[in-house]
Amino acid sequence: MSYQFDDDTRVREIETGRFTAELSSRWLVGPALSGGYTMVVALRAVAASLPHPDPLSVTGHFLGPLAPGPADIVTQVVKRGRTVSSGQASVSQDGRERLRLVSLFGELADDPTPLLMDGGPPDLPRPEDCVGNEPGVRNGFGVPMGDEFLYRVPPEDGGMIVGRPSGEASARAWVRLADGRDPDLLALVAIVDALPPVIWEIGVSGWVPTLELTAHLRAHPAPGWLRAVARTRFVQGTLFEEDAEVWDERGRLVAQSRQLALTPG
Amino acid sequence: MSYQFDDDTRVREIETGRFTAELSSRWLVGPALSGGYTMVVALRAVAASLPHPDPLSVTGHFLGPLAPGPADIVTQVVKRGRTVSSGQASVSQDGRERLRLVSLFGELADDPTPLLMDGGPPDLPRPEDCVGNEPGVRNGFGVPMGDEFLYRVPPEDGGMIVGRPSGEASARAWVRLADGRDPDLLALVAIVDALPPVIWEIGVSGWVPTLELTAHLRAHPAPGWLRAVARTRFVQGTLFEEDAEVWDERGRLVAQSRQLALTPG
């Protein structure tokens, strides 16, 4: 059986280090495709040529908007090491590179021991006591990508997920893929970018161009719902960061991310 | 007049996109050179071929230890855009790549307006009311790199800067280059990595191999002292992150960084 997420992120190897993909309009966020989604596509191409199974760190430079349709991917093995490997990918459309991705791979322990945890998952009532979208029912922030996830937020929180800016530059939610696929490291790269930009919560609207996104994958996620929290602390001039953390059902930190973005307009 | 920092990070272009550098033993941290220092060297090579003046985001993958002595740098222009450019560098010794760096360049406003600031510089008494090292007097954590900076910490804080682990996985300090050079964006890439690994503050010792470091440059720093704060929140299995913020004398956030590292041993 094949999930929508796997179909939408599939890459086909043409020759060694050259791939094609068919990017799906389901992952549009305004005028371009979700950065996290396009990073997953590029990462699948990189993974194909590296000996280690698990992405530990992945960085994307967004050089131009990626649109639905065919894309060309060229990969390079940067290093094949004993404990870690590194590879990169260039994703192009119409002969122009739109995304440069570098990723470091290794092998994560099945259930890494928490040795120091200064913080924990966001405090959320159980998903069944929260509000959110349903498969095929348009999400509150009105972009196609929002339908590829299920979101659950506390009724009192508000937030763009339910179509009401919260007034705080942060958000917390249960999240999972809407197609029923359980999360894995690859899906986490989309999930760190799944919440609406938290800058929208403070009255800013419009397309938020991400310049760079780095995600660290910290543990294999357990099946089921994930808890995500996102926050923007510093908007200076036209630049701001957005940080996200993702926690699994066991209470393990499974991903951390930071993106550098431009304020809309 | 030339500063030590500029001498130690100089690159010489051999032909288009090929450089050499002489890495200095002054920047050793245990068995290898400081990651931040080697990133500055690579970044100078990348900057030479990009039209935009200011690094906004820079990511390094540390593929093997870099040692004092000659290094070869190969650069590639990833994109020359209207508002941003992107480039990468490979730094090799003895024919083996040890550092892969990607960086996004643009142009920062002279003094970007703080629009949302959820947090501020670390609370520190003035440098003259703090304790620390002096030029040529060995720093408290006993690695050559520590002598390339001046550090000032509140007497009550302790910490590895003054040779006493604080017991907390965080540190705050005034910091500047010991050679008297004022900070700029390039120097900030070394300064985000200037504090002793905060994991040393909680009784862990030994060489801390960084896998990846990403720094965001958020504003041109004002001349003078900088305030740096570093923190590790999550150690899971063998992986942990270290986050740093750097603030200038005006109270502007000038850099943010996160690294993913392996626990010693």
Short mmCIF file of C-alpha atoms in Angstrom, two decimals:
data_model
loop_
_atom_site.label_atom_id
_atom_site.label_comp_id
_atom_site.label_asym_id
_atom_site.label_seq_id
_atom_site.Cartn_x
_atom_site.Cartn_y
_atom_site.Cartn_z
CA MET A 1 0.00 0.00 0.00
CA SER A 2 1.22 3.44 -0.81
CA TYR A 3 0.51 6.68 1.04
CA GLN A 4 -0.14 10.04 -0.58
CA PHE A 5 2.94 11.47 1.17
CA ASP A 6 5.18 8.81 -0.39
CA ASP A 7 3.62 9.30 -3.83
CA ASP A 8 4.05 13.07 -3.62
CA THR A 9 7.70 12.89 -2.60
CA ARG A 10 8.81 10.08 -4.93
CA VAL A 11 12.02 10.53 -6.94
CA ARG A 12 13.05 8.52 -9.97
CA GLU A 13 16.75 7.96 -10.68
CA ILE A 14 17.57 8.58 -14.35
CA GLU A 15 21.24 7.86 -14.00
CA THR A 16 23.66 7.89 -11.07
CA GLY A 17 23.14 11.16 -9.22
CA ARG A 18 20.36 12.45 -11.52
CA PHE A 19 16.70 12.24 -10.54
CA THR A 20 13.31 13.56 -11.60
CA ALA A 21 10.30 14.23 -9.40
CA GLU A 22 6.75 15.36 -10.03
CA LEU A 23 6.00 18.04 -7.45
CA SER A 24 2.39 18.05 -6.30
CA SER A 25 0.05 21.05 -6.09
CA ARG A 26 -1.29 19.54 -2.85
CA TRP A 27 1.68 21.12 -1.06
CA LEU A 28 1.19 24.71 -2.20
CA VAL A 29 1.44 27.49 0.40
CA GLY A 30 0.47 30.62 -1.47
CA PRO A 31 2.45 31.07 -4.68
CA ALA A 32 5.05 28.35 -4.04
CA LEU A 33 5.34 24.86 -2.64
CA SER A 34 6.03 24.29 1.05
CA GLY A 35 9.75 24.47 1.77
CA GLY A 36 9.61 21.46 4.08
CA TYR A 37 7.87 19.40 1.39
CA THR A 38 10.43 20.23 -1.29
CA MET A 39 13.24 19.44 1.15
CA VAL A 40 11.76 15.96 1.67
CA VAL A 41 11.84 15.36 -2.10
CA ALA A 42 15.48 16.48 -2.31
CA LEU A 43 16.37 14.46 0.77
CA ARG A 44 14.98 11.26 -0.76
CA ALA A 45 17.34 11.74 -3.68
CA VAL A 46 20.32 12.34 -1.39
CA ALA A 47 19.44 9.31 0.77
CA ALA A 48 19.55 7.05 -2.28
CA SER A 49 23.34 7.35 -2.55
CA LEU A 50 24.49 7.45 1.08
CA PRO A 51 25.40 4.39 3.17
CA HIS A 52 23.88 5.65 6.44
CA PRO A 53 20.11 5.34 6.91
CA ASP A 54 19.16 8.37 9.03
CA PRO A 55 19.27 12.08 8.21
CA LEU A 56 20.59 13.87 11.33
CA SER A 57 20.83 17.41 9.98
CA VAL A 58 19.40 18.91 6.82
CA THR A 59 19.75 22.46 5.52
CA GLY A 60 17.88 23.96 2.57
CA HIS A 61 18.67 27.24 0.79
CA PHE A 62 15.57 28.48 -1.02
CA LEU A 63 16.84 30.22 -4.13
CA GLY A 64 13.55 30.66 -5.97
CA PRO A 65 9.97 29.41 -5.75
CA LEU A 66 9.30 25.76 -6.69
CA ALA A 67 6.00 25.18 -8.51
CA PRO A 68 3.92 22.05 -9.04
CA GLY A 69 5.18 19.95 -11.95
CA PRO A 70 8.38 18.21 -12.98
CA ALA A 71 11.66 19.01 -11.25
CA ASP A 72 15.22 17.87 -11.88
CA ILE A 73 17.46 16.85 -9.03
CA VAL A 74 21.22 16.44 -9.16
CA THR A 75 22.91 14.92 -6.14
CA GLN A 76 26.51 14.75 -4.96
CA VAL A 77 28.05 12.53 -2.32
CA VAL A 78 30.13 14.89 -0.19
CA LYS A 79 31.55 12.23 2.11
CA ARG A 80 31.04 8.57 2.89
CA GLY A 81 32.42 8.15 6.39
CA ARG A 82 32.42 5.47 9.03
CA THR A 83 29.97 7.11 11.42
CA VAL A 84 28.49 9.88 9.26
CA SER A 85 27.99 10.65 5.59
CA SER A 86 27.11 13.88 3.87
CA GLY A 87 25.41 14.62 0.58
CA GLN A 88 23.83 17.46 -1.29
CA ALA A 89 21.13 18.04 -3.88
CA SER A 90 20.24 20.79 -6.35
CA VAL A 91 16.58 20.99 -7.32
CA SER A 92 15.86 22.84 -10.58
CA GLN A 93 12.85 23.76 -12.67
CA ASP A 94 13.14 25.15 -16.19
CA GLY A 95 16.90 24.87 -15.91
CA ARG A 96 17.15 27.16 -12.88
CA GLU A 97 18.21 25.95 -9.46
CA ARG A 98 15.56 26.71 -6.83
CA LEU A 99 16.71 24.68 -3.84
CA ARG A 100 20.17 23.69 -2.64
CA LEU A 101 20.11 21.11 0.13
CA VAL A 102 22.90 19.63 2.23
CA SER A 103 22.33 16.80 4.64
CA LEU A 104 24.36 14.81 7.13
CA PHE A 105 23.38 11.19 7.67
CA GLY A 106 24.24 8.75 10.44
CA GLU A 107 22.44 6.16 12.50
CA LEU A 108 20.12 7.09 15.36
CA ALA A 109 19.65 4.78 18.34
CA ASP A 110 16.18 3.20 18.40
CA ASP A 111 15.25 5.04 21.55
CA PRO A 112 18.01 7.46 22.59
CA THR A 113 18.21 7.97 26.36
CA PRO A 114 17.22 11.47 27.53
CA LEU A 115 20.25 12.61 29.55
CA LEU A 116 19.44 16.30 29.92
CA MET A 117 15.98 17.66 29.13
CA ASP A 118 15.57 21.35 29.92
CA GLY A 119 12.00 21.51 28.64
CA GLY A 120 9.42 19.04 27.39
CA PRO A 121 6.57 18.66 24.92
CA PRO A 122 4.07 21.52 24.71
CA ASP A 123 1.27 21.19 27.24
CA LEU A 124 -1.78 20.09 25.23
CA PRO A 125 -5.04 18.36 26.13
CA ARG A 126 -5.49 14.99 24.37
CA PRO A 127 -6.23 15.32 20.62
CA GLU A 128 -9.86 14.23 21.19
CA ASP A 129 -10.33 17.21 23.51
CA CYS A 130 -8.93 19.63 20.91
CA VAL A 131 -10.37 21.20 17.77
CA GLY A 132 -9.03 21.03 14.21
CA ASN A 133 -9.56 19.99 10.63
CA GLU A 134 -10.67 16.70 9.10
CA PRO A 135 -9.44 14.93 5.96
CA GLY A 136 -10.91 16.74 2.98
CA VAL A 137 -12.32 19.59 5.08
CA ARG A 138 -10.41 22.77 4.34
CA ASN A 139 -8.14 23.88 7.15
CA GLY A 140 -8.51 27.23 8.87
CA PHE A 141 -5.57 28.93 7.15
CA GLY A 142 -6.78 28.16 3.65
CA VAL A 143 -3.68 26.84 1.87
CA PRO A 144 -3.61 23.44 0.13
CA MET A 145 -0.68 22.19 2.26
CA GLY A 146 -2.85 22.52 5.37
CA ASP A 147 -5.08 19.70 4.08
CA GLU A 148 -2.15 17.28 3.99
CA PHE A 149 -1.96 17.37 7.78
CA LEU A 150 -4.39 16.89 10.62
CA TYR A 151 -4.06 19.54 13.32
CA ARG A 152 -5.54 19.57 16.82
CA VAL A 153 -5.33 22.68 19.01
CA PRO A 154 -6.79 23.49 22.41
CA PRO A 155 -10.16 25.25 21.87
CA GLU A 156 -8.98 28.25 23.92
CA ASP A 157 -5.76 28.75 21.90
CA GLY A 158 -7.21 29.99 18.63
CA GLY A 159 -4.52 30.51 16.06
CA MET A 160 -4.36 30.40 12.28
CA ILE A 161 -4.93 26.62 12.30
CA VAL A 162 -8.53 27.40 13.21
CA GLY A 163 -8.56 30.67 11.26
CA ARG A 164 -8.22 33.16 14.14
CA PRO A 165 -4.83 34.85 14.70
CA SER A 166 -3.91 34.29 18.33
CA GLY A 167 -2.00 37.53 18.83
CA GLU A 168 1.09 35.63 20.07
CA ALA A 169 4.07 34.80 17.85
CA SER A 170 3.87 31.15 18.84
CA ALA A 171 1.69 28.13 18.24
CA ARG A 172 1.32 24.59 19.58
CA ALA A 173 -0.61 21.74 18.07
CA TRP A 174 -0.97 18.02 17.64
CA VAL A 175 -0.11 17.20 14.06
CA ARG A 176 0.08 14.13 11.81
CA LEU A 177 -0.11 13.35 8.12
CA ALA A 178 -3.74 13.35 6.92
CA ASP A 179 -3.19 10.22 4.80
CA GLY A 180 -2.80 8.07 7.91
CA ARG A 181 0.91 7.41 7.37
CA ASP A 182 2.87 7.20 10.61
CA PRO A 183 5.73 9.66 10.97
CA ASP A 184 9.35 8.83 10.24
CA LEU A 185 12.48 10.98 9.97
CA LEU A 186 11.63 11.98 6.40
CA ALA A 187 8.11 13.10 7.35
CA LEU A 188 9.55 15.16 10.22
CA VAL A 189 11.27 17.41 7.70
CA ALA A 190 7.83 18.31 6.35
CA ILE A 191 6.30 18.48 9.83
CA VAL A 192 8.76 21.07 11.19
CA ASP A 193 7.35 23.32 8.44
CA ALA A 194 3.70 22.23 8.84
CA LEU A 195 2.34 24.93 11.13
CA PRO A 196 1.18 28.21 9.57
CA PRO A 197 3.97 30.83 9.86
CA VAL A 198 3.61 32.07 13.44
CA ILE A 199 4.24 35.62 12.23
CA TRP A 200 0.69 35.38 10.81
CA GLU A 201 -0.57 35.11 14.39
CA ILE A 202 0.45 38.72 15.12
CA GLY A 203 -1.46 40.32 12.29
CA VAL A 204 1.10 39.98 9.52
CA SER A 205 -0.28 38.33 6.39
CA GLY A 206 0.99 37.28 3.01
CA TRP A 207 3.61 35.02 1.55
CA VAL A 208 6.56 34.50 3.89
CA PRO A 209 9.69 33.73 1.86
CA THR A 210 11.96 31.37 3.76
CA LEU A 211 15.62 31.89 2.93
CA GLU A 212 17.04 28.94 4.82
CA LEU A 213 15.72 26.09 6.93
CA THR A 214 17.78 23.70 9.04
CA ALA A 215 16.22 20.71 10.77
CA HIS A 216 17.89 18.36 13.23
CA LEU A 217 16.38 14.90 13.55
CA ARG A 218 16.92 13.76 17.11
CA ALA A 219 15.06 10.44 17.45
CA HIS A 220 12.91 8.08 15.37
CA PRO A 221 9.33 9.14 16.09
CA ALA A 222 6.88 6.68 17.64
CA PRO A 223 3.72 6.01 15.60
CA GLY A 224 0.74 8.31 16.15
CA TRP A 225 0.28 11.98 16.84
CA LEU A 226 3.16 14.40 17.22
CA ARG A 227 3.21 17.60 19.26
CA ALA A 228 4.69 20.61 17.52
CA VAL A 229 5.51 24.02 18.91
CA ALA A 230 6.71 26.98 16.86
CA ARG A 231 7.88 30.39 17.95
CA THR A 232 9.31 33.59 16.49
CA ARG A 233 11.24 35.66 19.03
CA PHE A 234 13.09 38.27 17.01
CA VAL A 235 11.89 40.32 14.05
CA GLN A 236 14.61 42.85 13.16
CA GLY A 237 14.26 44.83 9.96
CA THR A 238 13.14 42.42 7.25
CA LEU A 239 14.55 39.25 8.84
CA PHE A 240 13.13 36.92 11.44
CA GLU A 241 13.68 33.38 12.65
CA GLU A 242 11.08 30.71 13.33
CA ASP A 243 12.00 27.84 15.65
CA ALA A 244 10.07 24.61 15.90
CA GLU A 245 10.28 21.54 18.09
CA VAL A 246 8.46 18.27 17.46
CA TRP A 247 7.80 15.68 20.19
CA ASP A 248 6.38 12.19 19.78
CA GLU A 249 3.77 10.25 21.78
CA ARG A 250 6.49 8.81 24.08
CA GLY A 251 7.61 12.32 24.98
CA ARG A 252 10.85 12.15 22.97
CA LEU A 253 12.18 15.22 21.22
CA VAL A 254 12.21 14.02 17.60
CA ALA A 255 13.06 17.20 15.67
CA GLN A 256 14.23 20.77 16.13
CA SER A 257 14.31 23.34 13.38
CA ARG A 258 15.08 26.96 12.71
CA GLN A 259 14.32 28.94 9.61
CA LEU A 260 15.46 32.39 8.55
CA ALA A 261 12.73 34.22 6.65
CA LEU A 262 11.85 37.59 5.19
CA THR A 263 8.90 39.57 6.50
CA PRO A 264 6.05 39.65 3.98
CA GLY A 265 5.84 42.58 1.62
CA MET B 1 47.37 47.83 9.91
CA SER B 2 46.47 44.21 9.96
CA TYR B 3 44.87 42.26 12.79
CA GLN B 4 45.78 38.74 13.87
CA PHE B 5 42.23 37.60 13.07
CA ASP B 6 42.53 38.82 9.48
CA ASP B 7 45.98 37.24 9.08
CA ASP B 8 44.77 33.92 10.47
CA THR B 9 41.70 33.75 8.20
CA ARG B 10 43.32 35.02 4.99
CA VAL B 11 42.67 33.10 1.77
CA ARG B 12 44.70 33.37 -1.44
CA GLU B 13 42.99 32.80 -4.78
CA ILE B 14 45.07 30.50 -7.03
CA GLU B 15 42.61 30.51 -9.89
CA THR B 16 38.89 31.23 -10.15
CA GLY B 17 37.16 29.24 -7.43
CA ARG B 18 40.38 27.72 -5.98
CA PHE B 19 42.03 29.08 -2.87
CA THR B 20 44.67 28.18 -0.33
CA ALA B 21 44.82 29.14 3.32
CA GLU B 22 47.34 28.62 6.12
CA LEU B 23 45.32 27.52 9.15
CA SER B 24 46.77 28.76 12.42
CA SER B 25 47.48 26.68 15.53
CA ARG B 26 46.26 29.67 17.56
CA TRP B 27 42.67 28.40 16.96
CA LEU B 28 43.10 24.86 18.27
CA VAL B 29 40.44 23.49 20.62
CA GLY B 30 41.82 20.14 21.68
CA PRO B 31 42.84 17.95 18.75
CA ALA B 32 41.26 20.09 16.00
CA LEU B 33 40.76 23.70 15.02
CA SER B 34 37.69 25.62 16.18
CA GLY B 35 34.76 24.99 13.85
CA GLY B 36 33.74 28.65 13.88
CA TYR B 37 37.28 29.69 12.91
CA THR B 38 37.47 27.27 9.98
CA MET B 39 34.02 28.44 8.83
CA VAL B 40 35.32 32.03 8.71
CA VAL B 41 38.18 30.94 6.44
CA ALA B 42 35.79 29.09 4.10
CA LEU B 43 33.36 32.01 4.19
CA ARG B 44 36.05 34.47 3.07
CA ALA B 45 36.62 32.31 -0.01
CA VAL B 46 32.88 32.15 -0.77
CA ALA B 47 32.47 35.90 -0.29
CA ALA B 48 35.13 36.58 -2.92
CA SER B 49 32.86 35.40 -5.73
CA LEU B 50 29.40 36.63 -4.67
CA PRO B 51 27.92 40.03 -5.56
CA HIS B 52 26.19 40.62 -2.19
CA PRO B 53 28.30 41.87 0.71
CA ASP B 54 26.71 40.31 3.79
CA PRO B 55 26.48 36.66 4.87
CA LEU B 56 22.95 36.13 6.25
CA SER B 57 23.07 32.40 6.88
CA VAL B 58 26.00 30.02 6.94
CA THR B 59 26.02 26.27 7.53
CA GLY B 60 29.07 24.08 8.02
CA HIS B 61 29.22 20.29 7.92
CA PHE B 62 32.28 19.06 9.79
CA LEU B 63 33.43 15.94 7.99
CA GLY B 64 36.78 15.46 9.66
CA PRO B 65 39.16 17.40 11.91
CA LEU B 66 41.05 20.34 10.38
CA ALA B 67 44.61 20.76 11.64
CA PRO B 68 46.99 23.75 11.58
CA GLY B 69 48.78 24.09 8.25
CA PRO B 70 47.88 24.52 4.59
CA ALA B 71 44.34 23.88 3.39
CA ASP B 72 42.78 23.86 -0.08
CA ILE B 73 39.43 25.52 -0.68
CA VAL B 74 37.24 25.02 -3.72
CA THR B 75 34.22 27.32 -4.06
CA GLN B 76 31.11 27.19 -6.19
CA VAL B 77 28.62 29.97 -6.91
CA VAL B 78 25.22 28.36 -6.35
CA LYS B 79 23.15 31.39 -7.34
CA ARG B 80 23.69 35.04 -8.13
CA GLY B 81 20.29 36.63 -7.49
CA ARG B 82 18.89 40.11 -7.28
CA THR B 83 18.33 40.19 -3.53
CA VAL B 84 20.29 37.13 -2.38
CA SER B 85 23.18 35.00 -3.57
CA SER B 86 24.33 31.60 -2.44
CA GLY B 87 27.70 29.91 -2.56
CA GLN B 88 29.51 26.94 -1.13
CA ALA B 89 33.03 25.89 -0.23
CA SER B 90 34.86 22.61 0.33
CA VAL B 91 37.89 22.77 2.61
CA SER B 92 40.36 19.89 2.24
CA GLN B 93 43.64 18.83 3.77
CA ASP B 94 45.81 16.06 2.33
CA GLY B 95 43.25 15.63 -0.43
CA ARG B 96 40.36 14.85 1.93
CA GLU B 97 37.40 17.16 2.38
CA ARG B 98 36.99 18.14 6.04
CA LEU B 99 34.45 20.97 5.89
CA ARG B 100 31.56 21.64 3.50
CA LEU B 101 30.08 25.10 3.90
CA VAL B 102 27.03 26.71 2.28
CA SER B 103 26.19 30.35 2.75
CA LEU B 104 23.47 32.73 1.69
CA PHE B 105 24.45 36.36 1.15
CA GLY B 106 22.33 39.51 0.91
CA GLU B 107 22.51 43.05 2.21
CA LEU B 108 21.67 43.92 5.81
CA ALA B 109 20.25 47.31 6.74
CA ASP B 110 22.75 49.45 8.66
CA ASP B 111 20.61 49.35 11.77
CA PRO B 112 17.57 47.09 11.30
CA THR B 113 14.54 48.20 13.32
CA PRO B 114 13.60 45.83 16.14
CA LEU B 115 9.92 45.04 15.41
CA LEU B 116 9.36 42.12 17.77
CA MET B 117 11.89 41.31 20.51
CA ASP B 118 10.80 38.49 22.81
CA GLY B 119 13.98 38.55 24.85
CA GLY B 120 17.06 40.71 25.07
CA PRO B 121 20.77 40.60 25.74
CA PRO B 122 21.92 38.52 28.72
CA ASP B 123 21.91 40.46 31.95
CA LEU B 124 25.58 41.22 32.71
CA PRO B 125 27.35 43.80 34.87
CA ARG B 126 29.66 46.08 32.85
CA PRO B 127 32.83 44.36 31.62
CA GLU B 128 34.95 46.33 34.11
CA ASP B 129 32.90 44.80 36.95
CA CYS B 130 33.44 41.27 35.61
CA VAL B 131 36.35 38.83 35.69
CA GLY B 132 38.17 37.20 32.80
CA ASN B 133 41.39 36.72 30.91
CA GLU B 134 43.92 39.20 29.56
CA PRO B 135 45.85 39.17 26.26
CA GLY B 136 48.63 36.64 26.59
CA VAL B 137 47.40 35.29 29.92
CA ARG B 138 46.07 31.77 29.48
CA ASN B 139 42.28 31.52 29.71
CA GLY B 140 40.56 29.35 32.29
CA PHE B 141 39.60 26.53 29.94
CA GLY B 142 43.12 25.98 28.69
CA VAL B 143 42.74 25.75 24.91
CA PRO B 144 44.70 27.97 22.50
CA MET B 145 41.51 29.38 20.91
CA GLY B 146 40.50 30.85 24.26
CA ASP B 147 43.47 33.25 24.06
CA GLU B 148 42.18 34.74 20.80
CA PHE B 149 39.21 36.23 22.67
CA LEU B 150 38.76 38.36 25.73
CA TYR B 151 35.99 37.11 28.01
CA ARG B 152 34.31 38.85 30.93
CA VAL B 153 31.91 37.02 33.23
CA PRO B 154 30.14 38.06 36.44
CA PRO B 155 32.33 36.97 39.39
CA GLU B 156 29.43 34.96 40.85
CA ASP B 157 28.77 32.98 37.63
CA GLY B 158 31.88 30.85 37.52
CA GLY B 159 31.97 28.68 34.43
CA MET B 160 34.70 27.16 32.30
CA ILE B 161 35.83 30.61 31.14
CA VAL B 162 37.29 31.07 34.62
CA GLY B 163 38.09 27.36 35.02
CA ARG B 164 35.20 26.33 37.32
CA PRO B 165 32.28 24.35 35.79
CA SER B 166 29.10 26.20 36.74
CA GLY B 167 26.86 23.14 36.94
CA GLU B 168 24.38 24.72 34.50
CA ALA B 169 24.28 23.90 30.78
CA SER B 170 24.42 27.57 29.90
CA ALA B 171 26.89 30.43 29.93
CA ARG B 172 26.86 34.20 29.40
CA ALA B 173 29.82 36.44 28.82
CA TRP B 174 31.13 39.63 27.32
CA VAL B 175 33.41 38.65 24.47
CA ARG B 176 35.61 40.35 21.86
CA LEU B 177 38.63 39.53 19.76
CA ALA B 178 41.83 39.77 21.83
CA ASP B 179 43.72 41.51 18.98
CA GLY B 180 41.59 44.65 19.41
CA ARG B 181 39.78 44.22 16.08
CA ASP B 182 36.16 45.37 16.22
CA PRO B 183 33.56 42.77 15.31
CA ASP B 184 31.96 42.43 11.89
CA LEU B 185 29.73 39.79 10.34
CA LEU B 186 32.72 37.56 9.56
CA ALA B 187 34.01 37.71 13.13
CA LEU B 188 30.54 36.82 14.44
CA VAL B 189 30.85 33.40 12.79
CA ALA B 190 33.86 32.75 15.04
CA ILE B 191 32.22 34.40 18.05
CA VAL B 192 29.08 32.19 18.04
CA ASP B 193 31.56 29.33 18.62
CA ALA B 194 33.82 31.21 21.07
CA LEU B 195 32.43 30.10 24.41
CA PRO B 196 33.64 26.78 25.85
CA PRO B 197 31.11 24.02 25.04
CA VAL B 198 28.42 24.52 27.69
CA ILE B 199 28.18 20.74 28.12
CA TRP B 200 31.55 21.08 29.89
CA GLU B 201 29.74 23.11 32.56
CA ILE B 202 27.83 20.03 33.73
CA GLY B 203 30.80 17.80 34.39
CA VAL B 204 31.31 16.40 30.89
CA SER B 205 34.85 16.82 29.60
CA GLY B 206 36.77 16.02 26.44
CA TRP B 207 36.65 16.88 22.78
CA VAL B 208 33.14 17.71 21.57
CA PRO B 209 32.82 16.88 17.86
CA THR B 210 30.43 19.29 16.17
CA LEU B 211 28.61 17.71 13.24
CA GLU B 212 26.92 20.83 11.92
CA LEU B 213 26.79 24.52 12.79
CA THR B 214 24.39 27.07 11.33
CA ALA B 215 24.73 30.77 12.12
CA HIS B 216 22.32 33.55 11.16
CA LEU B 217 23.76 37.04 10.96
CA ARG B 218 21.02 39.45 11.93
CA ALA B 219 22.65 42.89 12.07
CA HIS B 220 26.05 44.54 11.60
CA PRO B 221 27.58 44.66 15.08
CA ALA B 222 28.51 47.99 16.66
CA PRO B 223 32.17 48.37 17.66
CA GLY B 224 33.16 47.22 21.13
CA TRP B 225 32.18 44.37 23.40
CA LEU B 226 29.57 41.78 22.48
CA ARG B 227 27.36 39.84 24.86
CA ALA B 228 27.07 36.12 24.13
CA VAL B 229 24.81 33.55 25.69
CA ALA B 230 24.95 29.82 24.99
CA ARG B 231 22.70 27.02 26.14
CA THR B 232 22.20 23.28 25.69
CA ARG B 233 18.67 22.13 26.44
CA PHE B 234 18.45 18.60 25.13
CA VAL B 235 20.98 15.78 25.35
CA GLN B 236 19.39 12.61 23.96
CA GLY B 237 21.58 9.56 23.40
CA THR B 238 24.80 10.77 21.81
CA LEU B 239 23.38 13.96 20.24
CA PHE B 240 22.84 17.41 21.65
CA GLU B 241 22.32 20.92 20.37
CA GLU B 242 24.03 24.11 21.51
CA ASP B 243 22.32 27.42 20.81
CA ALA B 244 24.03 30.80 21.00
CA GLU B 245 22.91 34.40 20.69
CA VAL B 246 25.20 37.37 20.31
CA TRP B 247 24.16 40.94 21.11
CA ASP B 248 26.08 44.15 20.49
CA GLU B 249 26.66 47.25 22.62
CA ARG B 250 23.53 48.92 21.19
CA GLY B 251 21.40 45.97 22.30
CA ARG B 252 20.87 44.60 18.79
CA LEU B 253 20.68 40.86 18.20
CA VAL B 254 23.59 40.40 15.79
CA ALA B 255 23.82 36.60 15.51
CA GLN B 256 22.00 33.41 16.39
CA SER B 257 23.46 29.96 16.00
CA ARG B 258 22.72 26.34 16.64
CA GLN B 259 25.08 23.41 16.43
CA LEU B 260 24.44 19.70 16.51
CA ALA B 261 27.20 17.84 18.31
CA LEU B 262 28.16 14.43 19.64
CA THR B 263 28.65 13.87 23.35
CA PRO B 264 32.32 13.31 24.20
CA GLY B 265 33.60 9.78 24.39
#
